[in-house]
Amino acid sequence: MQERIFNFNPGPAALPLPVLQEVQKDLLNYKGEGISVLEMSHRSKTFDGIIKDAAQLMKDVMGIPDGYKVLFSQGGATLQFAAIPLNFISQGQSADYINTGRWAQKAIDEAKKLGKAVNVIATSEDANFNHIPTDFQVTPDAAYLHITTNNTIAGTQFHTYPDTGHIPLIADMSSDINCRKIDVSQFDLIYAGAQKNMGPAGVTIVVMREDLLEKSPADIPTMTSYKIIGGKDSLYNTPPTFNIYVVKLVLEWIQNMGGIEKLEAVNRQKAEELYKAIDNTDFYRGTVKEDSRSLMNVTFRLPSEDLEKQFLSEALEQGMLGLKGHRSVGGIRASIYNAVPLEAVDKLVEFMTDFETKNG
Ligand SMILES: *Cc1c(COP(=O)(O)O)cnc(C)c1O
């Protein structure tokens, strides 16, 4: 077998090696049952144990207080862009959004497409989304405020969350869920496609205040109704069983690593090393404002597009994959999610120094 390489993909992204190894070990015969989780009924006792464990582990790992529910949905974060306005904006109401990048924009567009009234109370679009806006006022009777806590493409992240008072705060945490300790009680609903920090593509994790389930109108599509999905503990229809199983293994891995606090310390070290390498020279240029820098997606440019191309191809030759920036930003993006080890960042930083020496 060829050795595994360092994976800086933005998503689907790196998974912890011990998780992949456990999947492999149990793939054909799950714990002596003689079948794979892939082949198992979602109504079986074994799968019921898996999905309950996954939800409980999520509560333990994330520190979710009582009164919240953990749901497993499908349709990616993108289905949540529709589900949120459908469930929570009632007739005559409007909702607030902060536009911090492409995913936030898509959430806004989806709400509008459904005929809902949207107030974009702040945006950093004029500055190519290079920072998180701090100057905004929540509309007093808004149905909710929606934010994107980490902007995967631009490489920015909220480092403090808006205090919305009694207005519900809803967050797309697809690319930074469980990267650091947060106070879940600040939020009313959190959602995340699993494929950045939590598992394989195909399952979306929703953490929501249980009393919000009652808000779902009866006339919305079944798969967008929190009341229906939540009321059946994510088993209204066939859930993405294998993906939920892998998410459970990822949560166990987080626990084995010492929990979120431990991972956060490593994540901070990884990001610090990388930003230091960028700041130390004029050869590399960070694309976002310092106070908005993401712990998960580090974006930077080189002096020319030719050098960027060369950087990417030489990095790949040296076993570092997925460093190409999104076309809207250009340059380089290193996605350093939880499962990307410190050694990967060490190697990247060493490569950066070397590359500059040869080409600077
Ligand atoms: C990747 C990503 C999405 C899109 O998720 P899908 O699961 O593909 O729908 C949405 N929001 C953020 C912040 C993302 O990083």
mmCIF file of C-alpha atoms and ligand atoms in Angstrom:
data_model
loop_
_atom_site.group_PDB
_atom_site.id
_atom_site.type_symbol
_atom_site.label_atom_id
_atom_site.label_comp_id
_atom_site.label_asym_id
_atom_site.label_seq_id
_atom_site.Cartn_x
_atom_site.Cartn_y
_atom_site.Cartn_z
ATOM 1 C CA MET A 1 0.000 0.000 0.000
ATOM 2 C CA GLN A 2 1.168 3.512 -0.785
ATOM 3 C CA GLU A 3 1.676 5.545 2.351
ATOM 4 C CA ARG A 4 -1.126 7.888 3.375
ATOM 5 C CA ILE A 5 -0.473 11.500 2.480
ATOM 6 C CA PHE A 6 -1.291 14.724 4.310
ATOM 7 C CA ASN A 7 -4.807 15.782 3.380
ATOM 8 C CA PHE A 8 -5.631 19.509 3.452
ATOM 9 C CA ASN A 9 -8.882 19.106 1.507
ATOM 10 C CA PRO A 10 -11.620 21.631 2.363
ATOM 11 C CA GLY A 11 -14.366 19.002 2.360
ATOM 12 C CA PRO A 12 -14.953 16.137 2.263
ATOM 13 C CA ALA A 13 -11.839 16.220 4.342
ATOM 14 C CA ALA A 14 -9.396 14.206 6.409
ATOM 15 C CA LEU A 15 -10.773 11.647 8.852
ATOM 16 C CA PRO A 16 -8.817 10.402 11.866
ATOM 17 C CA LEU A 17 -6.765 7.310 10.966
ATOM 18 C CA PRO A 18 -7.977 5.317 14.018
ATOM 19 C CA VAL A 19 -11.556 5.880 12.829
ATOM 20 C CA LEU A 20 -10.789 4.551 9.350
ATOM 21 C CA GLN A 21 -8.992 1.585 10.863
ATOM 22 C CA GLU A 22 -11.939 0.728 13.086
ATOM 23 C CA VAL A 23 -14.323 1.020 10.128
ATOM 24 C CA GLN A 24 -12.069 -1.349 8.211
ATOM 25 C CA LYS A 25 -11.831 -3.813 11.065
ATOM 26 C CA ASP A 26 -15.605 -4.024 11.521
ATOM 27 C CA LEU A 27 -16.645 -3.556 7.910
ATOM 28 C CA LEU A 28 -17.545 -7.141 7.029
ATOM 29 C CA ASN A 29 -18.690 -8.359 10.406
ATOM 30 C CA TYR A 30 -19.836 -5.730 12.881
ATOM 31 C CA LYS A 31 -19.000 -6.915 16.375
ATOM 32 C CA GLY A 32 -19.788 -10.550 15.653
ATOM 33 C CA GLU A 33 -23.201 -9.937 14.061
ATOM 34 C CA GLY A 34 -22.065 -11.454 10.772
ATOM 35 C CA ILE A 35 -23.128 -8.418 8.730
ATOM 36 C CA SER A 36 -21.822 -4.921 8.031
ATOM 37 C CA VAL A 37 -23.350 -1.742 9.455
ATOM 38 C CA LEU A 38 -23.917 -0.965 5.769
ATOM 39 C CA GLU A 39 -26.387 -3.846 5.580
ATOM 40 C CA MET A 40 -28.137 -3.389 8.889
ATOM 41 C CA SER A 41 -31.771 -2.408 9.429
ATOM 42 C CA HIS A 42 -32.186 1.103 10.778
ATOM 43 C CA ARG A 43 -34.873 -0.415 13.045
ATOM 44 C CA SER A 44 -32.501 -3.004 14.503
ATOM 45 C CA LYS A 45 -31.507 -2.934 18.138
ATOM 46 C CA THR A 46 -27.861 -2.614 17.153
ATOM 47 C CA PHE A 47 -28.402 0.442 14.978
ATOM 48 C CA ASP A 48 -30.680 1.966 17.573
ATOM 49 C CA GLY A 49 -27.743 1.692 19.965
ATOM 50 C CA ILE A 50 -25.423 3.329 17.442
ATOM 51 C CA ILE A 51 -27.660 6.341 16.764
ATOM 52 C CA LYS A 52 -28.470 6.850 20.460
ATOM 53 C CA ASP A 53 -24.770 6.637 21.339
ATOM 54 C CA ALA A 54 -23.915 9.111 18.588
ATOM 55 C CA ALA A 55 -26.451 11.648 19.900
ATOM 56 C CA GLN A 56 -25.315 11.166 23.507
ATOM 57 C CA LEU A 57 -21.630 11.426 22.584
ATOM 58 C CA MET A 58 -22.371 14.646 20.735
ATOM 59 C CA LYS A 59 -23.963 16.011 23.921
ATOM 60 C CA ASP A 60 -21.020 14.905 26.056
ATOM 61 C CA VAL A 61 -18.280 16.078 23.711
ATOM 62 C CA MET A 62 -19.844 19.421 22.847
ATOM 63 C CA GLY A 63 -21.159 20.096 26.358
ATOM 64 C CA ILE A 64 -24.757 20.456 25.230
ATOM 65 C CA PRO A 65 -27.046 21.510 28.092
ATOM 66 C CA ASP A 66 -30.406 19.918 28.935
ATOM 67 C CA GLY A 67 -33.294 21.078 26.802
ATOM 68 C CA TYR A 68 -31.450 20.560 23.503
ATOM 69 C CA LYS A 69 -31.911 17.801 20.963
ATOM 70 C CA VAL A 70 -29.346 16.304 18.581
ATOM 71 C CA LEU A 71 -30.746 15.354 15.165
ATOM 72 C CA PHE A 72 -29.232 13.641 12.142
ATOM 73 C CA SER A 73 -30.571 14.929 8.864
ATOM 74 C CA GLN A 74 -29.695 14.554 5.182
ATOM 75 C CA GLY A 75 -29.488 17.009 2.293
ATOM 76 C CA GLY A 76 -26.323 18.647 3.615
ATOM 77 C CA ALA A 77 -26.083 22.049 5.203
ATOM 78 C CA THR A 78 -27.827 23.189 2.035
ATOM 79 C CA LEU A 79 -31.139 21.599 3.023
ATOM 80 C CA GLN A 80 -30.900 23.442 6.340
ATOM 81 C CA PHE A 81 -30.683 26.724 4.381
ATOM 82 C CA ALA A 82 -34.301 25.954 3.380
ATOM 83 C CA ALA A 83 -35.466 24.188 6.538
ATOM 84 C CA ILE A 84 -34.633 27.114 8.823
ATOM 85 C CA PRO A 85 -36.782 29.762 7.107
ATOM 86 C CA LEU A 86 -39.541 27.215 6.446
ATOM 87 C CA ASN A 87 -39.727 26.264 10.122
ATOM 88 C CA PHE A 88 -39.151 29.593 11.793
ATOM 89 C CA ILE A 89 -40.263 32.558 9.669
ATOM 90 C CA SER A 90 -44.009 32.853 10.015
ATOM 91 C CA GLN A 91 -46.383 34.979 7.945
ATOM 92 C CA GLY A 92 -45.478 38.664 8.109
ATOM 93 C CA GLN A 93 -42.169 37.995 9.876
ATOM 94 C CA SER A 94 -38.625 38.483 8.637
ATOM 95 C CA ALA A 95 -35.240 37.096 9.651
ATOM 96 C CA ASP A 96 -31.789 38.649 10.036
ATOM 97 C CA TYR A 97 -28.676 37.313 8.320
ATOM 98 C CA ILE A 98 -25.018 38.323 8.423
ATOM 99 C CA ASN A 99 -23.339 37.842 5.062
ATOM 100 C CA THR A 100 -19.774 36.662 5.629
ATOM 101 C CA GLY A 101 -19.218 34.706 2.445
ATOM 102 C CA ARG A 102 -20.478 32.333 -0.173
ATOM 103 C CA TRP A 103 -22.233 29.911 2.199
ATOM 104 C CA ALA A 104 -23.929 32.716 4.115
ATOM 105 C CA GLN A 105 -25.029 34.155 0.773
ATOM 106 C CA LYS A 106 -26.480 30.802 -0.238
ATOM 107 C CA ALA A 107 -28.436 30.619 3.016
ATOM 108 C CA ILE A 108 -29.807 34.112 2.300
ATOM 109 C CA ASP A 109 -30.668 33.240 -1.308
ATOM 110 C CA GLU A 110 -32.514 30.091 -0.254
ATOM 111 C CA ALA A 111 -34.682 31.970 2.238
ATOM 112 C CA LYS A 112 -35.530 34.554 -0.426
ATOM 113 C CA LYS A 113 -36.290 31.863 -2.968
ATOM 114 C CA LEU A 114 -38.916 30.530 -0.562
ATOM 115 C CA GLY A 115 -40.528 33.958 -0.541
ATOM 116 C CA LYS A 116 -39.335 34.871 2.950
ATOM 117 C CA ALA A 117 -38.342 38.380 4.015
ATOM 118 C CA VAL A 118 -34.663 38.669 4.847
ATOM 119 C CA ASN A 119 -32.682 41.535 6.375
ATOM 120 C CA VAL A 120 -28.965 41.386 5.694
ATOM 121 C CA ILE A 121 -27.912 43.389 8.754
ATOM 122 C CA ALA A 122 -24.185 43.276 7.959
ATOM 123 C CA THR A 123 -21.947 42.145 5.142
ATOM 124 C CA SER A 124 -18.259 42.091 4.289
ATOM 125 C CA GLU A 125 -18.912 41.490 0.605
ATOM 126 C CA ASP A 126 -17.370 44.851 -0.389
ATOM 127 C CA ALA A 127 -14.062 43.654 1.044
ATOM 128 C CA ASN A 128 -14.231 40.233 -0.643
ATOM 129 C CA PHE A 129 -15.309 38.798 2.740
ATOM 130 C CA ASN A 130 -11.885 39.375 4.307
ATOM 131 C CA HIS A 131 -13.289 40.016 7.796
ATOM 132 C CA ILE A 132 -16.225 39.369 10.117
ATOM 133 C CA PRO A 133 -18.368 42.516 10.442
ATOM 134 C CA THR A 134 -18.762 43.708 14.016
ATOM 135 C CA ASP A 135 -21.005 46.702 13.570
ATOM 136 C CA PHE A 136 -24.637 45.644 13.285
ATOM 137 C CA GLN A 137 -27.949 45.800 15.042
ATOM 138 C CA VAL A 138 -30.347 42.887 15.328
ATOM 139 C CA THR A 139 -33.881 43.764 14.197
ATOM 140 C CA PRO A 140 -36.051 43.873 17.354
ATOM 141 C CA ASP A 141 -38.742 41.461 16.110
ATOM 142 C CA ALA A 142 -36.624 39.260 13.820
ATOM 143 C CA ALA A 143 -37.571 35.572 13.630
ATOM 144 C CA TYR A 144 -33.884 34.775 14.219
ATOM 145 C CA LEU A 145 -30.348 35.871 13.391
ATOM 146 C CA HIS A 146 -28.407 33.502 11.129
ATOM 147 C CA ILE A 147 -24.603 33.476 11.115
ATOM 148 C CA THR A 148 -21.929 31.304 9.485
ATOM 149 C CA THR A 149 -19.405 30.801 12.271
ATOM 150 C CA ASN A 150 -16.548 29.745 9.989
ATOM 151 C CA ASN A 151 -16.255 30.815 6.395
ATOM 152 C CA THR A 152 -14.620 27.875 4.692
ATOM 153 C CA ILE A 153 -13.843 29.680 1.449
ATOM 154 C CA ALA A 154 -12.690 33.097 2.681
ATOM 155 C CA GLY A 155 -10.884 31.756 5.758
ATOM 156 C CA THR A 156 -12.618 33.871 8.404
ATOM 157 C CA GLN A 157 -14.241 32.877 11.691
ATOM 158 C CA PHE A 158 -16.368 34.528 14.369
ATOM 159 C CA HIS A 159 -14.338 34.670 17.574
ATOM 160 C CA THR A 160 -17.158 36.091 19.665
ATOM 161 C CA TYR A 161 -20.799 35.488 18.961
ATOM 162 C CA PRO A 162 -23.448 38.204 18.770
ATOM 163 C CA ASP A 163 -25.628 38.660 21.824
ATOM 164 C CA THR A 164 -29.118 38.587 20.338
ATOM 165 C CA GLY A 165 -31.105 38.840 23.569
ATOM 166 C CA HIS A 166 -34.399 37.039 23.115
ATOM 167 C CA ILE A 167 -33.972 36.706 19.317
ATOM 168 C CA PRO A 168 -32.961 33.123 18.453
ATOM 169 C CA LEU A 169 -29.382 32.729 17.227
ATOM 170 C CA ILE A 170 -28.920 30.140 14.478
ATOM 171 C CA ALA A 171 -25.505 29.101 13.208
ATOM 172 C CA ASP A 172 -24.062 27.203 10.281
ATOM 173 C CA MET A 173 -21.033 25.537 11.923
ATOM 174 C CA SER A 174 -20.297 23.154 9.060
ATOM 175 C CA SER A 175 -16.586 23.871 8.992
ATOM 176 C CA ASP A 176 -15.785 24.593 12.641
ATOM 177 C CA ILE A 177 -18.100 22.483 14.768
ATOM 178 C CA ASN A 178 -16.178 20.983 17.695
ATOM 179 C CA CYS A 179 -12.935 22.746 16.757
ATOM 180 C CA ARG A 180 -13.046 24.641 20.065
ATOM 181 C CA LYS A 181 -15.093 24.835 23.220
ATOM 182 C CA ILE A 182 -18.232 26.931 22.832
ATOM 183 C CA ASP A 183 -21.142 27.803 25.058
ATOM 184 C CA VAL A 184 -23.986 25.995 23.288
ATOM 185 C CA SER A 185 -26.576 27.859 25.360
ATOM 186 C CA GLN A 186 -25.773 31.015 23.350
ATOM 187 C CA PHE A 187 -27.366 29.307 20.349
ATOM 188 C CA ASP A 188 -30.893 28.157 19.605
ATOM 189 C CA LEU A 189 -29.978 25.999 16.646
ATOM 190 C CA ILE A 190 -26.608 24.847 15.311
ATOM 191 C CA TYR A 191 -26.184 22.796 12.153
ATOM 192 C CA ALA A 192 -23.247 21.271 10.344
ATOM 193 C CA GLY A 193 -22.722 19.058 7.334
ATOM 194 C CA ALA A 194 -20.461 16.323 8.711
ATOM 195 C CA GLN A 195 -17.890 16.253 5.933
ATOM 196 C CA LYS A 196 -15.532 18.913 7.281
ATOM 197 C CA ASN A 197 -15.002 18.158 10.948
ATOM 198 C CA MET A 198 -17.302 15.298 11.934
ATOM 199 C CA GLY A 199 -17.422 12.448 9.428
ATOM 200 C CA PRO A 200 -18.373 11.525 5.889
ATOM 201 C CA ALA A 201 -20.587 13.541 3.537
ATOM 202 C CA GLY A 202 -24.274 12.613 3.664
ATOM 203 C CA VAL A 203 -25.267 13.370 7.221
ATOM 204 C CA THR A 204 -25.988 16.760 8.748
ATOM 205 C CA ILE A 205 -25.900 17.259 12.498
ATOM 206 C CA VAL A 206 -28.503 19.588 14.013
ATOM 207 C CA VAL A 207 -28.338 20.691 17.652
ATOM 208 C CA MET A 208 -31.455 22.607 18.620
ATOM 209 C CA ARG A 209 -33.489 23.825 21.542
ATOM 210 C CA GLU A 210 -36.136 21.198 22.036
ATOM 211 C CA ASP A 211 -38.962 23.696 22.510
ATOM 212 C CA LEU A 212 -38.367 25.002 18.967
ATOM 213 C CA LEU A 213 -39.652 21.701 17.552
ATOM 214 C CA GLU A 214 -43.156 22.952 18.206
ATOM 215 C CA LYS A 215 -42.682 25.848 15.794
ATOM 216 C CA SER A 216 -42.620 23.698 12.640
ATOM 217 C CA PRO A 217 -45.698 24.433 10.493
ATOM 218 C CA ALA A 218 -47.669 21.394 9.308
ATOM 219 C CA ASP A 219 -47.518 22.315 5.628
ATOM 220 C CA ILE A 220 -43.791 22.151 4.940
ATOM 221 C CA PRO A 221 -41.983 19.222 3.278
ATOM 222 C CA THR A 222 -41.547 16.332 5.698
ATOM 223 C CA MET A 223 -37.766 16.224 5.391
ATOM 224 C CA THR A 224 -37.488 19.880 6.390
ATOM 225 C CA SER A 225 -39.719 19.591 9.450
ATOM 226 C CA TYR A 226 -37.774 19.611 12.699
ATOM 227 C CA LYS A 227 -40.925 18.523 14.484
ATOM 228 C CA ILE A 228 -41.205 15.358 12.392
ATOM 229 C CA ILE A 229 -37.491 14.478 12.234
ATOM 230 C CA GLY A 230 -36.986 15.379 15.886
ATOM 231 C CA GLY A 231 -40.191 13.768 17.060
ATOM 232 C CA LYS A 232 -39.011 10.450 15.614
ATOM 233 C CA ASP A 233 -35.447 10.852 16.936
ATOM 234 C CA SER A 234 -34.057 11.060 13.379
ATOM 235 C CA LEU A 235 -35.730 7.762 12.434
ATOM 236 C CA TYR A 236 -38.797 9.037 10.589
ATOM 237 C CA ASN A 237 -37.396 7.554 7.396
ATOM 238 C CA THR A 238 -34.161 5.662 6.686
ATOM 239 C CA PRO A 239 -31.355 7.815 8.028
ATOM 240 C CA PRO A 240 -27.806 7.706 6.581
ATOM 241 C CA THR A 241 -26.931 4.790 8.840
ATOM 242 C CA PHE A 242 -23.285 4.230 7.940
ATOM 243 C CA ASN A 243 -22.495 7.945 8.106
ATOM 244 C CA ILE A 244 -24.029 8.203 11.564
ATOM 245 C CA TYR A 245 -21.923 5.224 12.628
ATOM 246 C CA VAL A 246 -18.750 6.976 11.407
ATOM 247 C CA VAL A 247 -19.775 10.204 13.180
ATOM 248 C CA LYS A 248 -20.083 8.171 16.371
ATOM 249 C CA LEU A 249 -16.540 6.843 15.868
ATOM 250 C CA VAL A 250 -15.250 10.384 15.268
ATOM 251 C CA LEU A 251 -16.877 11.517 18.532
ATOM 252 C CA GLU A 252 -15.251 8.601 20.370
ATOM 253 C CA TRP A 253 -11.940 9.602 18.811
ATOM 254 C CA ILE A 254 -12.427 13.170 20.133
ATOM 255 C CA GLN A 255 -13.020 11.733 23.608
ATOM 256 C CA ASN A 256 -9.942 9.518 23.335
ATOM 257 C CA MET A 257 -7.871 12.530 22.299
ATOM 258 C CA GLY A 258 -8.832 14.189 25.583
ATOM 259 C CA GLY A 259 -11.936 16.052 24.470
ATOM 260 C CA ILE A 260 -12.566 19.362 22.769
ATOM 261 C CA GLU A 261 -10.276 21.351 25.067
ATOM 262 C CA LYS A 262 -7.321 19.191 24.051
ATOM 263 C CA LEU A 263 -8.196 19.373 20.363
ATOM 264 C CA GLU A 264 -8.654 23.120 20.636
ATOM 265 C CA ALA A 265 -5.144 23.504 22.024
ATOM 266 C CA VAL A 266 -3.725 21.540 19.089
ATOM 267 C CA ASN A 267 -5.877 23.462 16.629
ATOM 268 C CA ARG A 268 -4.605 26.759 18.017
ATOM 269 C CA GLN A 269 -1.031 25.561 17.769
ATOM 270 C CA LYS A 270 -1.519 24.442 14.166
ATOM 271 C CA ALA A 271 -3.103 27.746 13.131
ATOM 272 C CA GLU A 272 -0.521 29.807 15.011
ATOM 273 C CA GLU A 273 2.367 28.037 13.301
ATOM 274 C CA LEU A 274 0.870 28.560 9.900
ATOM 275 C CA TYR A 275 -0.060 32.231 10.393
ATOM 276 C CA LYS A 276 3.400 32.873 11.812
ATOM 277 C CA ALA A 277 4.950 31.401 8.676
ATOM 278 C CA ILE A 278 2.788 33.747 6.617
ATOM 279 C CA ASP A 279 3.481 36.839 8.730
ATOM 280 C CA ASN A 280 7.227 36.251 8.915
ATOM 281 C CA THR A 281 7.823 37.140 5.277
ATOM 282 C CA ASP A 282 6.542 39.336 2.474
ATOM 283 C CA PHE A 283 6.603 36.367 0.127
ATOM 284 C CA TYR A 284 3.393 34.996 1.620
ATOM 285 C CA ARG A 285 0.420 37.295 2.149
ATOM 286 C CA GLY A 286 -2.598 36.390 4.278
ATOM 287 C CA THR A 287 -5.912 37.254 2.620
ATOM 288 C CA VAL A 288 -7.976 38.065 5.724
ATOM 289 C CA LYS A 289 -7.800 40.560 8.577
ATOM 290 C CA GLU A 290 -5.919 39.306 11.592
ATOM 291 C CA ASP A 291 -8.798 39.498 14.064
ATOM 292 C CA SER A 292 -11.011 37.418 11.768
ATOM 293 C CA ARG A 293 -8.562 34.630 10.968
ATOM 294 C CA SER A 294 -9.944 31.113 10.946
ATOM 295 C CA LEU A 295 -8.519 28.254 12.991
ATOM 296 C CA MET A 296 -9.724 25.831 10.330
ATOM 297 C CA ASN A 297 -9.109 27.326 6.874
ATOM 298 C CA VAL A 298 -5.922 29.333 6.400
ATOM 299 C CA THR A 299 -5.881 31.350 3.177
ATOM 300 C CA PHE A 300 -2.877 33.085 1.628
ATOM 301 C CA ARG A 301 -1.360 34.245 -1.642
ATOM 302 C CA LEU A 302 2.084 34.107 -3.208
ATOM 303 C CA PRO A 303 3.674 36.895 -5.296
ATOM 304 C CA SER A 304 2.291 35.494 -8.578
ATOM 305 C CA GLU A 305 -0.194 32.967 -9.901
ATOM 306 C CA ASP A 306 2.626 31.090 -11.584
ATOM 307 C CA LEU A 307 4.378 30.650 -8.259
ATOM 308 C CA GLU A 308 1.089 29.504 -6.720
ATOM 309 C CA LYS A 309 0.727 26.826 -9.399
ATOM 310 C CA GLN A 310 4.281 25.709 -8.806
ATOM 311 C CA PHE A 311 3.699 25.701 -5.023
ATOM 312 C CA LEU A 312 0.672 23.449 -5.401
ATOM 313 C CA SER A 313 2.352 20.962 -7.684
ATOM 314 C CA GLU A 314 5.518 20.721 -5.583
ATOM 315 C CA ALA A 315 3.437 20.364 -2.397
ATOM 316 C CA LEU A 316 1.557 17.481 -3.981
ATOM 317 C CA GLU A 317 4.830 15.828 -5.007
ATOM 318 C CA GLN A 318 5.823 15.995 -1.360
ATOM 319 C CA GLY A 319 2.605 14.374 -0.181
ATOM 320 C CA MET A 320 0.444 17.399 0.657
ATOM 321 C CA LEU A 321 -2.961 17.349 -1.033
ATOM 322 C CA GLY A 322 -5.845 19.812 -1.317
ATOM 323 C CA LEU A 323 -4.080 23.160 -0.871
ATOM 324 C CA LYS A 324 -5.641 24.997 -3.802
ATOM 325 C CA GLY A 325 -7.649 28.062 -2.758
ATOM 326 C CA HIS A 326 -11.246 28.527 -3.848
ATOM 327 C CA ARG A 327 -11.434 30.347 -7.197
ATOM 328 C CA SER A 328 -13.151 33.360 -5.589
ATOM 329 C CA VAL A 329 -10.085 33.981 -3.391
ATOM 330 C CA GLY A 330 -7.346 32.304 -5.421
ATOM 331 C CA GLY A 331 -4.005 31.302 -3.989
ATOM 332 C CA ILE A 332 -3.619 28.722 -1.274
ATOM 333 C CA ARG A 333 -6.027 27.406 1.346
ATOM 334 C CA ALA A 334 -4.849 24.973 3.994
ATOM 335 C CA SER A 335 -7.824 23.325 5.674
ATOM 336 C CA ILE A 336 -6.549 22.145 9.029
ATOM 337 C CA TYR A 337 -9.576 20.477 10.568
ATOM 338 C CA ASN A 338 -9.486 18.390 13.753
ATOM 339 C CA ALA A 339 -8.287 15.264 11.947
ATOM 340 C CA VAL A 340 -5.295 17.021 10.333
ATOM 341 C CA PRO A 341 -2.371 16.304 12.662
ATOM 342 C CA LEU A 342 0.221 18.805 13.841
ATOM 343 C CA GLU A 343 2.842 16.902 11.796
ATOM 344 C CA ALA A 344 0.972 17.853 8.617
ATOM 345 C CA VAL A 345 1.248 21.532 9.500
ATOM 346 C CA ASP A 346 4.894 21.149 10.525
ATOM 347 C CA LYS A 347 5.600 19.645 7.136
ATOM 348 C CA LEU A 348 3.695 22.384 5.309
ATOM 349 C CA VAL A 349 5.529 25.141 7.177
ATOM 350 C CA GLU A 350 8.877 23.513 6.423
ATOM 351 C CA PHE A 351 7.904 23.268 2.774
ATOM 352 C CA MET A 352 6.849 26.941 2.731
ATOM 353 C CA THR A 353 10.204 28.072 4.110
ATOM 354 C CA ASP A 354 12.035 25.906 1.636
ATOM 355 C CA PHE A 355 9.906 27.082 -1.271
ATOM 356 C CA GLU A 356 10.550 30.711 -0.454
ATOM 357 C CA THR A 357 14.304 30.156 -0.194
ATOM 358 C CA LYS A 358 14.333 28.648 -3.670
ATOM 359 C CA ASN A 359 11.893 31.036 -5.320
ATOM 360 C CA GLY A 360 11.814 34.237 -3.247
HETATM 361 C C1 LIG B 1 -19.328 23.005 3.003
HETATM 362 C C2 LIG B 1 -20.212 24.025 3.607
HETATM 363 C C3 LIG B 1 -21.583 24.083 3.313
HETATM 364 C C4 LIG B 1 -22.241 23.180 2.289
HETATM 365 O O1 LIG B 1 -22.555 22.000 2.855
HETATM 366 P P1 LIG B 1 -23.320 20.836 2.061
HETATM 367 O O2 LIG B 1 -23.311 19.762 3.099
HETATM 368 O O3 LIG B 1 -22.508 20.513 0.849
HETATM 369 O O4 LIG B 1 -24.675 21.312 1.734
HETATM 370 C C5 LIG B 1 -22.345 25.017 3.964
HETATM 371 N N1 LIG B 1 -21.813 25.873 4.864
HETATM 372 C C6 LIG B 1 -20.498 25.849 5.155
HETATM 373 C C7 LIG B 1 -19.949 26.821 6.151
HETATM 374 C C8 LIG B 1 -19.659 24.930 4.539
HETATM 375 O O5 LIG B 1 -18.347 24.907 4.833
#
